[in-house]
Amino acid sequence: MGKRGIFIAFEGCEGAGKSTQMRLLSEYLTARGVEHVITREPGGGEISEAIRKIILNGKFTAMTDECEALLYAAARVQHLADTVAPALERGKTVLCDRYIFSSFAYQGSGRGLSEKFLRDINAYAMEKFMPDVTLFLNISPASAFRRKHGADENDRIEQAGEAFHRKVYEGYLELLRTFPDKLIAVDCSGTKQETSQRILSILRRGGFIE
Ligand code: TYD
């Protein structure tokens, strides 16, 4: 059996620039011939994308916080089976837009669900598939929304309001303290290229890329 691939997750508030940074990292990996897949949570495959539509549907205002958390956890398990595990087994690097820390930040700090409940429903993912490294693109929700010119009115989570997104951000800051070796903050105050260079040095330092 070959070497297992490297699992890299990206975290941050809405509009932190995750997709741009994932694209720049992907270009870097492609230029060096590193096989990789780009995927996202909730989503990735057909079933998890279907779950994603239920979670984010702006009409479902009556969805309970527990139901929301369970749907994210369900989408995660399916995504691991469909996309992440097969790629890692083939030795590919996986770049994943959001993962487990999103649940702690959004459903934990944002919605107020207990850490125990979130750990329980995510135990499978946490025991079997913790990313080798998670990069937190550190930008406050206020500046992030300014960058992307406001929230999407059809997206239930983006519509959750400023106070909610502030709590999510505080949650991430707390997670940085709790998981200092797993979650690494990236300063995003400069240009896209500068942020990308910062990401590359963090990954090189950790031995995740050449
Ligand atoms: P998405 O459109 O991918 O947002 P972004 O571009 O900001 O990543 O939608 C994902 C939304 O789901 C986003 O608002 C964060 C939220 N989310 C959670 O609340 N919990 C989770 O566990 C995950 C993976 C995402």
PDB file of C-alpha atoms and ligand atoms in Angstrom:
ATOM      1  CA  MET A   1       0.000   0.000   0.000  1.00  0.00           C
ATOM      2  CA  GLY A   2       1.284   3.499  -0.878  1.00  0.00           C
ATOM      3  CA  LYS A   3       1.635   6.393   1.477  1.00  0.00           C
ATOM      4  CA  ARG A   4      -1.589   8.028   2.680  1.00  0.00           C
ATOM      5  CA  GLY A   5      -2.149  11.487   1.230  1.00  0.00           C
ATOM      6  CA  ILE A   6      -2.097  14.697   3.211  1.00  0.00           C
ATOM      7  CA  PHE A   7      -5.373  16.144   4.418  1.00  0.00           C
ATOM      8  CA  ILE A   8      -5.486  19.955   4.564  1.00  0.00           C
ATOM      9  CA  ALA A   9      -8.629  21.796   5.696  1.00  0.00           C
ATOM     10  CA  PHE A  10      -9.404  25.498   5.344  1.00  0.00           C
ATOM     11  CA  GLU A  11     -11.494  27.433   7.839  1.00  0.00           C
ATOM     12  CA  GLY A  12     -12.656  30.992   8.256  1.00  0.00           C
ATOM     13  CA  CYS A  13     -15.642  33.295   8.366  1.00  0.00           C
ATOM     14  CA  GLU A  14     -17.767  33.908   5.258  1.00  0.00           C
ATOM     15  CA  GLY A  15     -15.790  35.828   2.662  1.00  0.00           C
ATOM     16  CA  ALA A  16     -12.392  35.182   4.264  1.00  0.00           C
ATOM     17  CA  GLY A  17     -11.078  34.188   0.833  1.00  0.00           C
ATOM     18  CA  LYS A  18     -10.878  30.429   1.303  1.00  0.00           C
ATOM     19  CA  SER A  19     -11.731  29.561  -2.293  1.00  0.00           C
ATOM     20  CA  THR A  20      -9.134  31.955  -3.716  1.00  0.00           C
ATOM     21  CA  GLN A  21      -6.451  30.597  -1.398  1.00  0.00           C
ATOM     22  CA  MET A  22      -7.387  27.011  -2.179  1.00  0.00           C
ATOM     23  CA  ARG A  23      -7.134  27.792  -5.892  1.00  0.00           C
ATOM     24  CA  LEU A  24      -3.689  29.388  -5.463  1.00  0.00           C
ATOM     25  CA  LEU A  25      -2.456  26.411  -3.436  1.00  0.00           C
ATOM     26  CA  SER A  26      -3.887  24.063  -6.050  1.00  0.00           C
ATOM     27  CA  GLU A  27      -1.973  25.922  -8.798  1.00  0.00           C
ATOM     28  CA  TYR A  28       1.203  25.586  -6.754  1.00  0.00           C
ATOM     29  CA  LEU A  29       0.655  21.850  -6.271  1.00  0.00           C
ATOM     30  CA  THR A  30      -0.189  21.326  -9.951  1.00  0.00           C
ATOM     31  CA  ALA A  31       2.995  23.120 -11.005  1.00  0.00           C
ATOM     32  CA  ARG A  32       4.941  20.676  -8.836  1.00  0.00           C
ATOM     33  CA  GLY A  33       3.089  17.614 -10.023  1.00  0.00           C
ATOM     34  CA  VAL A  34       1.442  16.932  -6.661  1.00  0.00           C
ATOM     35  CA  GLU A  35      -1.791  15.020  -7.244  1.00  0.00           C
ATOM     36  CA  HIS A  36      -4.636  16.539  -5.250  1.00  0.00           C
ATOM     37  CA  VAL A  37      -8.376  16.978  -5.041  1.00  0.00           C
ATOM     38  CA  ILE A  38     -10.320  20.076  -4.029  1.00  0.00           C
ATOM     39  CA  THR A  39     -13.548  19.561  -2.184  1.00  0.00           C
ATOM     40  CA  ARG A  40     -15.877  21.325   0.206  1.00  0.00           C
ATOM     41  CA  GLU A  41     -18.160  20.817   3.169  1.00  0.00           C
ATOM     42  CA  PRO A  42     -21.002  20.413   3.310  1.00  0.00           C
ATOM     43  CA  GLY A  43     -20.900  18.787  -0.088  1.00  0.00           C
ATOM     44  CA  GLY A  44     -18.457  17.066  -2.386  1.00  0.00           C
ATOM     45  CA  GLY A  45     -20.543  14.166  -3.718  1.00  0.00           C
ATOM     46  CA  GLU A  46     -24.151  13.786  -4.822  1.00  0.00           C
ATOM     47  CA  ILE A  47     -25.620  12.792  -1.441  1.00  0.00           C
ATOM     48  CA  SER A  48     -23.710  15.384   0.605  1.00  0.00           C
ATOM     49  CA  GLU A  49     -24.563  18.101  -1.937  1.00  0.00           C
ATOM     50  CA  ALA A  50     -28.235  17.138  -1.529  1.00  0.00           C
ATOM     51  CA  ILE A  51     -27.900  17.434   2.268  1.00  0.00           C
ATOM     52  CA  ARG A  52     -26.177  20.802   1.738  1.00  0.00           C
ATOM     53  CA  LYS A  53     -29.236  22.106  -0.143  1.00  0.00           C
ATOM     54  CA  ILE A  54     -31.481  21.192   2.789  1.00  0.00           C
ATOM     55  CA  ILE A  55     -29.192  22.811   5.358  1.00  0.00           C
ATOM     56  CA  LEU A  56     -28.709  26.083   3.487  1.00  0.00           C
ATOM     57  CA  ASN A  57     -32.268  26.447   2.155  1.00  0.00           C
ATOM     58  CA  GLY A  58     -33.408  29.928   3.210  1.00  0.00           C
ATOM     59  CA  LYS A  59     -37.030  28.700   3.538  1.00  0.00           C
ATOM     60  CA  PHE A  60     -36.243  26.298   6.381  1.00  0.00           C
ATOM     61  CA  THR A  61     -36.323  28.899   9.140  1.00  0.00           C
ATOM     62  CA  ALA A  62     -37.843  26.352  11.578  1.00  0.00           C
ATOM     63  CA  MET A  63     -34.827  24.040  11.461  1.00  0.00           C
ATOM     64  CA  THR A  64     -33.580  23.363  14.980  1.00  0.00           C
ATOM     65  CA  ASP A  65     -29.930  23.905  15.865  1.00  0.00           C
ATOM     66  CA  GLU A  66     -29.580  20.211  16.700  1.00  0.00           C
ATOM     67  CA  CYS A  67     -31.018  19.193  13.341  1.00  0.00           C
ATOM     68  CA  GLU A  68     -28.621  21.572  11.600  1.00  0.00           C
ATOM     69  CA  ALA A  69     -25.631  20.109  13.469  1.00  0.00           C
ATOM     70  CA  LEU A  70     -26.696  16.537  12.707  1.00  0.00           C
ATOM     71  CA  LEU A  71     -27.124  17.316   9.005  1.00  0.00           C
ATOM     72  CA  TYR A  72     -23.627  18.811   8.848  1.00  0.00           C
ATOM     73  CA  ALA A  73     -22.293  15.702  10.612  1.00  0.00           C
ATOM     74  CA  ALA A  74     -24.217  13.434   8.206  1.00  0.00           C
ATOM     75  CA  ALA A  75     -22.940  15.292   5.142  1.00  0.00           C
ATOM     76  CA  ARG A  76     -19.422  15.002   6.592  1.00  0.00           C
ATOM     77  CA  VAL A  77     -19.538  11.222   7.011  1.00  0.00           C
ATOM     78  CA  GLN A  78     -20.813  10.716   3.449  1.00  0.00           C
ATOM     79  CA  HIS A  79     -18.232  13.141   2.070  1.00  0.00           C
ATOM     80  CA  LEU A  80     -15.463  11.235   3.852  1.00  0.00           C
ATOM     81  CA  ALA A  81     -16.600   7.969   2.290  1.00  0.00           C
ATOM     82  CA  ASP A  82     -17.212   9.350  -1.224  1.00  0.00           C
ATOM     83  CA  THR A  83     -14.373  11.796  -1.666  1.00  0.00           C
ATOM     84  CA  VAL A  84     -11.825  12.207   1.127  1.00  0.00           C
ATOM     85  CA  ALA A  85     -10.984   8.611   2.061  1.00  0.00           C
ATOM     86  CA  PRO A  86     -10.550   7.323  -1.531  1.00  0.00           C
ATOM     87  CA  ALA A  87      -8.271  10.253  -2.408  1.00  0.00           C
ATOM     88  CA  LEU A  88      -6.124   9.886   0.728  1.00  0.00           C
ATOM     89  CA  GLU A  89      -5.824   6.148   0.143  1.00  0.00           C
ATOM     90  CA  ARG A  90      -4.502   6.816  -3.354  1.00  0.00           C
ATOM     91  CA  GLY A  91      -1.864   9.094  -1.837  1.00  0.00           C
ATOM     92  CA  LYS A  92      -3.487  12.296  -3.064  1.00  0.00           C
ATOM     93  CA  THR A  93      -3.425  15.540  -1.127  1.00  0.00           C
ATOM     94  CA  VAL A  94      -6.934  16.674  -0.162  1.00  0.00           C
ATOM     95  CA  LEU A  95      -7.809  20.373   0.087  1.00  0.00           C
ATOM     96  CA  CYS A  96     -11.099  20.691   1.912  1.00  0.00           C
ATOM     97  CA  ASP A  97     -13.089  23.920   2.208  1.00  0.00           C
ATOM     98  CA  ARG A  98     -14.345  23.718   5.830  1.00  0.00           C
ATOM     99  CA  TYR A  99     -14.402  20.692   8.108  1.00  0.00           C
ATOM    100  CA  ILE A 100     -14.946  19.783  11.748  1.00  0.00           C
ATOM    101  CA  PHE A 101     -13.882  23.155  13.229  1.00  0.00           C
ATOM    102  CA  SER A 102     -16.727  24.808  11.304  1.00  0.00           C
ATOM    103  CA  SER A 103     -19.145  22.741  13.380  1.00  0.00           C
ATOM    104  CA  PHE A 104     -17.468  23.819  16.632  1.00  0.00           C
ATOM    105  CA  ALA A 105     -17.431  27.479  15.556  1.00  0.00           C
ATOM    106  CA  TYR A 106     -20.877  27.736  13.886  1.00  0.00           C
ATOM    107  CA  GLN A 107     -23.010  25.196  15.749  1.00  0.00           C
ATOM    108  CA  GLY A 108     -21.015  25.416  19.007  1.00  0.00           C
ATOM    109  CA  SER A 109     -20.097  29.066  19.538  1.00  0.00           C
ATOM    110  CA  GLY A 110     -22.623  30.466  17.037  1.00  0.00           C
ATOM    111  CA  ARG A 111     -25.726  28.454  17.882  1.00  0.00           C
ATOM    112  CA  GLY A 112     -24.718  27.593  21.444  1.00  0.00           C
ATOM    113  CA  LEU A 113     -24.739  23.789  21.210  1.00  0.00           C
ATOM    114  CA  SER A 114     -22.545  21.974  23.709  1.00  0.00           C
ATOM    115  CA  GLU A 115     -19.082  20.790  22.804  1.00  0.00           C
ATOM    116  CA  LYS A 116     -19.995  17.334  24.100  1.00  0.00           C
ATOM    117  CA  PHE A 117     -22.949  17.018  21.694  1.00  0.00           C
ATOM    118  CA  LEU A 118     -20.779  18.124  18.758  1.00  0.00           C
ATOM    119  CA  ARG A 119     -17.958  15.759  19.709  1.00  0.00           C
ATOM    120  CA  ASP A 120     -20.427  12.884  20.038  1.00  0.00           C
ATOM    121  CA  ILE A 121     -22.078  13.369  16.648  1.00  0.00           C
ATOM    122  CA  ASN A 122     -18.713  13.951  14.984  1.00  0.00           C
ATOM    123  CA  ALA A 123     -16.837  11.169  16.790  1.00  0.00           C
ATOM    124  CA  TYR A 124     -16.480   9.038  13.662  1.00  0.00           C
ATOM    125  CA  ALA A 125     -14.885  11.873  11.666  1.00  0.00           C
ATOM    126  CA  MET A 126     -12.694  13.009  14.560  1.00  0.00           C
ATOM    127  CA  GLU A 127     -11.382   9.541  15.342  1.00  0.00           C
ATOM    128  CA  LYS A 128     -10.731   8.436  11.778  1.00  0.00           C
ATOM    129  CA  PHE A 129     -10.161  11.568   9.741  1.00  0.00           C
ATOM    130  CA  MET A 130      -8.586  14.502  11.523  1.00  0.00           C
ATOM    131  CA  PRO A 131      -6.854  16.742   8.969  1.00  0.00           C
ATOM    132  CA  ASP A 132      -3.058  16.814   9.146  1.00  0.00           C
ATOM    133  CA  VAL A 133      -3.391  20.569   9.352  1.00  0.00           C
ATOM    134  CA  THR A 134      -6.245  23.095   9.336  1.00  0.00           C
ATOM    135  CA  LEU A 135      -5.563  26.646   8.192  1.00  0.00           C
ATOM    136  CA  PHE A 136      -7.722  29.387   9.690  1.00  0.00           C
ATOM    137  CA  LEU A 137      -7.908  32.415   7.395  1.00  0.00           C
ATOM    138  CA  ASN A 138      -8.024  35.054  10.060  1.00  0.00           C
ATOM    139  CA  ILE A 139     -10.220  37.989   9.116  1.00  0.00           C
ATOM    140  CA  SER A 140     -13.053  39.454  11.184  1.00  0.00           C
ATOM    141  CA  PRO A 141     -16.572  38.826   9.849  1.00  0.00           C
ATOM    142  CA  ALA A 142     -17.179  42.562   9.462  1.00  0.00           C
ATOM    143  CA  SER A 143     -14.241  43.041   7.073  1.00  0.00           C
ATOM    144  CA  ALA A 144     -14.999  39.767   5.330  1.00  0.00           C
ATOM    145  CA  PHE A 145     -18.592  40.775   4.524  1.00  0.00           C
ATOM    146  CA  ARG A 146     -17.305  44.180   3.395  1.00  0.00           C
ATOM    147  CA  ARG A 147     -14.973  42.394   0.959  1.00  0.00           C
ATOM    148  CA  LYS A 148     -17.762  40.346  -0.528  1.00  0.00           C
ATOM    149  CA  HIS A 149     -20.322  43.180  -0.458  1.00  0.00           C
ATOM    150  CA  GLY A 150     -22.781  41.757   2.062  1.00  0.00           C
ATOM    151  CA  ALA A 151     -24.530  38.498   2.800  1.00  0.00           C
ATOM    152  CA  ASP A 152     -26.442  36.286   0.344  1.00  0.00           C
ATOM    153  CA  GLU A 153     -30.164  36.675   1.074  1.00  0.00           C
ATOM    154  CA  ASN A 154     -30.927  33.108  -0.039  1.00  0.00           C
ATOM    155  CA  ASP A 155     -28.401  31.502   2.283  1.00  0.00           C
ATOM    156  CA  ARG A 156     -29.789  30.628   5.741  1.00  0.00           C
ATOM    157  CA  ILE A 157     -26.401  30.766   7.486  1.00  0.00           C
ATOM    158  CA  GLU A 158     -25.206  34.017   5.870  1.00  0.00           C
ATOM    159  CA  GLN A 159     -28.515  35.576   6.920  1.00  0.00           C
ATOM    160  CA  ALA A 160     -27.995  34.633  10.578  1.00  0.00           C
ATOM    161  CA  GLY A 161     -26.911  38.179  11.457  1.00  0.00           C
ATOM    162  CA  GLU A 162     -23.913  40.114  12.643  1.00  0.00           C
ATOM    163  CA  ALA A 163     -24.038  38.985  16.279  1.00  0.00           C
ATOM    164  CA  PHE A 164     -24.063  35.344  15.165  1.00  0.00           C
ATOM    165  CA  HIS A 165     -21.055  35.782  12.887  1.00  0.00           C
ATOM    166  CA  ARG A 166     -19.193  37.682  15.600  1.00  0.00           C
ATOM    167  CA  LYS A 167     -19.755  34.696  17.949  1.00  0.00           C
ATOM    168  CA  VAL A 168     -18.530  32.313  15.247  1.00  0.00           C
ATOM    169  CA  TYR A 169     -15.345  34.346  14.893  1.00  0.00           C
ATOM    170  CA  GLU A 170     -14.817  34.382  18.672  1.00  0.00           C
ATOM    171  CA  GLY A 171     -15.345  30.634  18.552  1.00  0.00           C
ATOM    172  CA  TYR A 172     -12.537  30.223  16.047  1.00  0.00           C
ATOM    173  CA  LEU A 173     -10.215  32.320  18.224  1.00  0.00           C
ATOM    174  CA  GLU A 174     -11.027  30.023  21.134  1.00  0.00           C
ATOM    175  CA  LEU A 175     -10.382  26.934  18.959  1.00  0.00           C
ATOM    176  CA  LEU A 176      -6.961  28.348  18.047  1.00  0.00           C
ATOM    177  CA  ARG A 177      -6.142  28.289  21.750  1.00  0.00           C
ATOM    178  CA  THR A 178      -7.602  24.810  22.314  1.00  0.00           C
ATOM    179  CA  PHE A 179      -5.984  23.134  19.281  1.00  0.00           C
ATOM    180  CA  PRO A 180      -2.708  25.051  18.824  1.00  0.00           C
ATOM    181  CA  ASP A 181      -0.993  22.247  16.908  1.00  0.00           C
ATOM    182  CA  LYS A 182      -3.964  21.358  14.682  1.00  0.00           C
ATOM    183  CA  LEU A 183      -5.440  24.749  13.807  1.00  0.00           C
ATOM    184  CA  ILE A 184      -3.095  27.434  12.495  1.00  0.00           C
ATOM    185  CA  ALA A 185      -4.054  31.066  11.965  1.00  0.00           C
ATOM    186  CA  VAL A 186      -3.094  32.781   8.721  1.00  0.00           C
ATOM    187  CA  ASP A 187      -2.861  36.566   8.672  1.00  0.00           C
ATOM    188  CA  CYS A 188      -5.018  37.738   5.749  1.00  0.00           C
ATOM    189  CA  SER A 189      -4.483  41.491   6.052  1.00  0.00           C
ATOM    190  CA  GLY A 190      -2.271  41.701   2.955  1.00  0.00           C
ATOM    191  CA  THR A 191      -2.856  40.895  -0.696  1.00  0.00           C
ATOM    192  CA  LYS A 192      -4.059  37.508  -1.945  1.00  0.00           C
ATOM    193  CA  GLN A 193      -0.525  36.703  -3.074  1.00  0.00           C
ATOM    194  CA  GLU A 194       0.925  37.592   0.332  1.00  0.00           C
ATOM    195  CA  THR A 195      -1.616  35.375   2.085  1.00  0.00           C
ATOM    196  CA  SER A 196      -0.812  32.573  -0.340  1.00  0.00           C
ATOM    197  CA  GLN A 197       2.915  32.903   0.423  1.00  0.00           C
ATOM    198  CA  ARG A 198       2.131  32.744   4.150  1.00  0.00           C
ATOM    199  CA  ILE A 199       0.150  29.547   3.603  1.00  0.00           C
ATOM    200  CA  LEU A 200       2.983  27.976   1.621  1.00  0.00           C
ATOM    201  CA  SER A 201       5.508  28.731   4.358  1.00  0.00           C
ATOM    202  CA  ILE A 202       3.258  27.283   7.054  1.00  0.00           C
ATOM    203  CA  LEU A 203       2.765  24.114   5.004  1.00  0.00           C
ATOM    204  CA  ARG A 204       6.494  23.839   4.234  1.00  0.00           C
ATOM    205  CA  ARG A 205       7.396  24.324   7.876  1.00  0.00           C
ATOM    206  CA  GLY A 206       5.004  21.519   8.820  1.00  0.00           C
ATOM    207  CA  GLY A 207       6.527  19.265   6.164  1.00  0.00           C
ATOM    208  CA  PHE A 208       3.207  19.018   4.291  1.00  0.00           C
ATOM    209  CA  ILE A 209       4.561  20.339   0.993  1.00  0.00           C
ATOM    210  CA  GLU A 210       8.018  20.687  -0.566  1.00  0.00           C
TER     211      GLU A 210
HETATM  212  P1  TYD B   1     -20.601  28.004   1.896  1.00  0.00           P
HETATM  213  O1  TYD B   1     -21.443  28.638   0.847  1.00  0.00           O
HETATM  214  O2  TYD B   1     -19.633  26.942   1.487  1.00  0.00           O
HETATM  215  O3  TYD B   1     -19.913  29.130   2.725  1.00  0.00           O
HETATM  216  P2  TYD B   1     -18.430  29.652   2.675  1.00  0.00           P
HETATM  217  O4  TYD B   1     -18.206  30.065   1.249  1.00  0.00           O
HETATM  218  O5  TYD B   1     -18.416  30.748   3.651  1.00  0.00           O
HETATM  219  O6  TYD B   1     -17.580  28.486   3.097  1.00  0.00           O
HETATM  220  O7  TYD B   1     -21.602  27.435   2.960  1.00  0.00           O
HETATM  221  C1  TYD B   1     -21.223  26.706   4.010  1.00  0.00           C
HETATM  222  C2  TYD B   1     -21.917  27.267   5.213  1.00  0.00           C
HETATM  223  O8  TYD B   1     -22.088  26.238   6.166  1.00  0.00           O
HETATM  224  C3  TYD B   1     -21.130  28.360   5.875  1.00  0.00           C
HETATM  225  O9  TYD B   1     -22.028  29.380   6.264  1.00  0.00           O
HETATM  226  C4  TYD B   1     -20.584  27.700   7.120  1.00  0.00           C
HETATM  227  C5  TYD B   1     -21.583  26.655   7.421  1.00  0.00           C
HETATM  228  N1  TYD B   1     -21.089  25.445   8.118  1.00  0.00           N
HETATM  229  C6  TYD B   1     -21.505  25.199   9.411  1.00  0.00           C
HETATM  230  O10 TYD B   1     -22.257  25.979   9.997  1.00  0.00           O
HETATM  231  N2  TYD B   1     -21.086  24.055  10.045  1.00  0.00           N
HETATM  232  C7  TYD B   1     -20.279  23.144   9.441  1.00  0.00           C
HETATM  233  O11 TYD B   1     -19.910  22.112  10.041  1.00  0.00           O
HETATM  234  C8  TYD B   1     -19.849  23.414   8.083  1.00  0.00           C
HETATM  235  C9  TYD B   1     -18.957  22.451   7.361  1.00  0.00           C
HETATM  236  C10 TYD B   1     -20.281  24.573   7.452  1.00  0.00           C
END
